[in-house]
Short mmCIF file of C-alpha atoms in Angstrom, two decimals:
data_model
loop_
_atom_site.label_atom_id
_atom_site.label_comp_id
_atom_site.label_asym_id
_atom_site.label_seq_id
_atom_site.Cartn_x
_atom_site.Cartn_y
_atom_site.Cartn_z
CA UNK Y 68 97.82 104.61 128.83
CA UNK Y 69 98.28 103.58 125.26
CA UNK Y 70 95.96 100.81 124.14
CA UNK Y 71 97.50 98.21 121.83
CA UNK Y 72 95.85 97.50 118.51
CA UNK Y 73 93.58 94.47 118.57
CA UNK Y 74 94.44 91.71 116.08
CA UNK Y 75 91.23 92.31 114.09
CA UNK Y 76 92.13 95.99 113.73
CA UNK Y 77 95.39 95.13 112.03
CA UNK Y 78 94.26 92.16 109.91
CA UNK Y 79 90.69 92.94 108.88
CA UNK Y 80 90.70 96.73 108.81
CA UNK Y 81 94.36 97.31 107.91
CA UNK Y 82 94.67 99.82 110.75
CA UNK Y 83 98.11 100.85 111.86
CA UNK Y 84 99.58 102.29 115.03
CA UNK Y 85 99.68 106.09 115.00
CA UNK Y 86 100.86 106.67 118.58
CA UNK Y 87 104.36 106.24 119.96
CA UNK Y 88 105.41 106.45 123.59
CA UNK Y 89 108.91 107.86 123.73
CA UNK Y 90 111.17 105.28 125.32
CA UNK Y 91 111.97 105.85 128.90
CA UNK Y 92 115.48 106.53 130.00
CA UNK Y 93 117.08 104.10 132.40
CA UNK Y 94 116.25 106.40 135.32
CA UNK Y 95 112.76 107.66 134.57
CA UNK Y 96 109.33 106.74 133.32
CA UNK Y 97 108.09 107.95 129.93
CA UNK Y 98 106.36 111.32 129.88
CA UNK Y 99 105.81 111.97 126.16
CA UNK Y 100 103.56 110.65 123.43
CA UNK Y 101 103.92 111.30 119.72
CA UNK Y 102 100.87 111.24 117.45
CA UNK Y 103 101.76 110.50 113.83
CA UNK Y 104 99.04 112.41 111.99
CA UNK Y 105 98.76 111.53 108.31
CA UNK Y 106 97.22 114.26 106.16
CA UNK Y 107 97.19 115.06 102.47
CA UNK Y 108 98.51 118.14 100.73
CA UNK Y 109 96.17 120.38 98.73
CA UNK Y 110 96.45 118.07 95.67
CA UNK Y 111 94.73 115.35 97.79
CA UNK Y 112 97.29 112.81 96.54
CA UNK Y 113 100.49 113.56 98.38
CA UNK Y 114 100.50 112.27 101.96
CA UNK Y 115 102.27 114.25 104.67
CA UNK Y 116 102.88 113.01 108.18
CA UNK Y 117 102.98 115.50 111.04
CA UNK Y 118 104.48 114.28 114.30
CA UNK Y 119 102.70 115.94 117.21
CA UNK Y 120 104.37 115.65 120.61
CA UNK Y 121 102.39 115.77 123.86
CA UNK Y 122 103.92 115.88 127.34
CA UNK Y 123 102.35 114.40 130.48
CA UNK Y 124 103.40 113.70 134.04
CA UNK Y 125 103.52 110.00 133.22
CA UNK Y 126 102.76 107.85 130.17
CA UNK Y 127 102.12 104.12 130.07
CA UNK Y 128 102.93 102.23 126.89
CA UNK Y 129 100.85 99.37 125.52
CA UNK Y 130 102.98 96.69 127.20
CA UNK Y 131 102.67 97.73 130.85
CA UNK Y 132 100.62 95.63 133.24
CA UNK Y 133 97.44 96.74 134.97
CA UNK Y 134 99.31 96.45 138.26
CA UNK Y 135 102.00 98.88 137.07
CA UNK Y 136 99.39 101.43 136.02
CA UNK Y 137 97.57 101.05 139.35
CA UNK Y 138 100.75 101.33 141.42
CA UNK Y 139 101.87 104.48 139.63
CA UNK Y 140 98.56 106.24 139.01
CA UNK Y 141 96.03 105.20 141.64
CA UNK Y 142 97.52 103.38 144.63
CA UNK Y 143 98.47 106.57 146.48
CA UNK Y 144 94.90 107.85 146.02
CA UNK Y 145 93.48 104.63 147.46
CA UNK Y 146 95.80 104.88 150.46
CA UNK Y 147 94.72 108.49 150.90
CA UNK Y 148 91.04 107.49 150.75
CA UNK Y 149 91.61 105.08 153.63
CA UNK Y 150 92.43 108.09 155.81
CA UNK Y 151 89.33 110.03 154.79
CA UNK Y 152 90.58 112.11 151.88
CA UNK Y 153 88.52 112.67 148.75
CA UNK Y 154 90.15 111.75 145.44
CA UNK Y 155 89.29 111.77 141.76
CA UNK Y 156 90.52 109.67 138.87
CA UNK Y 157 89.56 111.14 135.52
CA UNK Y 158 89.68 109.04 132.36
CA UNK Y 159 89.60 111.13 129.19
CA UNK Y 160 89.95 110.09 125.58
CA UNK Y 161 88.19 109.15 122.41
CA UNK Y 162 85.95 106.12 122.07
CA UNK Y 163 87.98 102.92 121.91
CA UNK Y 164 91.11 104.39 123.45
CA UNK Y 165 91.16 102.05 126.46
CA UNK Y 166 89.55 104.07 129.25
CA UNK Y 167 87.12 101.33 130.30
CA UNK Y 168 89.80 98.63 130.23
CA UNK Y 169 92.08 100.73 132.42
CA UNK Y 170 89.46 101.90 134.93
CA UNK Y 171 88.09 98.37 135.40
CA UNK Y 172 91.58 97.17 136.31
CA UNK Y 173 92.00 100.10 138.71
CA UNK Y 174 88.58 99.36 140.28
CA UNK Y 175 89.52 95.69 140.81
CA UNK Y 176 92.92 96.45 142.33
CA UNK Y 177 91.58 99.31 144.47
CA UNK Y 178 88.79 97.12 145.86
CA UNK Y 179 91.37 94.50 146.77
CA UNK Y 180 93.57 97.06 148.55
CA UNK Y 181 90.64 98.69 150.36
CA UNK Y 182 89.13 95.53 151.74
CA UNK Y 183 92.06 93.13 152.18
CA UNK Y 184 92.89 94.45 155.66
CA UNK Y 185 89.53 93.43 157.10
CA UNK Y 186 89.15 96.83 158.80
CA UNK Y 187 85.76 98.50 158.57
CA UNK Y 188 85.81 101.39 156.15
CA UNK Y 189 83.13 103.86 155.24
CA UNK Y 190 83.48 104.87 151.61
CA UNK Y 191 81.44 106.69 149.03
CA UNK Y 192 82.08 105.87 145.40
CA UNK Y 193 80.74 107.56 142.29
CA UNK Y 194 81.47 106.39 138.76
CA UNK Y 195 80.10 108.61 136.04
CA UNK Y 196 80.51 108.86 132.31
CA UNK Y 197 80.43 112.23 130.59
CA UNK Y 198 79.41 111.87 126.97
CA UNK Y 199 79.01 115.17 125.20
CA UNK Y 200 76.63 117.19 127.38
CA UNK Y 201 75.18 114.05 128.98
CA UNK Y 202 76.17 112.42 132.27
CA UNK Y 203 75.48 108.78 133.20
CA UNK Y 204 75.79 106.96 136.53
CA UNK Y 205 77.69 103.77 135.73
CA UNK Y 206 76.82 102.12 139.04
CA UNK Y 207 73.06 102.10 138.43
CA UNK Y 208 71.32 99.65 136.11
CA UNK Y 209 70.16 100.90 132.71
CA UNK Y 210 72.60 103.85 132.83
CA UNK Y 211 70.17 106.58 133.90
CA UNK Y 212 71.10 110.04 132.73
CA UNK Y 213 71.95 112.47 135.52
CA UNK Y 214 70.96 116.09 135.40
CA UNK Y 215 73.95 118.42 135.23
CA UNK Y 216 73.64 121.74 136.96
CA UNK Y 217 75.89 124.71 136.63
CA UNK Y 218 76.85 126.70 139.70
CA UNK Y 219 77.05 130.37 138.79
CA UNK Y 220 78.74 132.73 141.15
#
């Protein structure tokens, strides 16, 4: 999901948008992102822009609603969890790219879908943050660091 620039990023810091989501066709959802990477030639004066294209199963532009993201990326996993299946949603990206904003919306909408029926459900939920070689449990106060262990076969 592409995060829009915040107003202060554009006005105070003069940041500009370097990511484009290729427009969807009338029959499909977007699946490609282009990163406009501005570099300088060896003279350190002449700018050059490289356009790097990345393909994904699905891409959400900066104008889609939280509900659209949830319906297309997480709702089927929530329905599957209701029948006892284990699922994982992985958020990956650089700091400030919108992971927290997106996962909070998914958490809110998933909680609504899980508990709206009034049926008793038994669920286990883990929310962790991997930062470098450190792992934090986001559901515990004070973000205690978890010990990572490697299973060697």
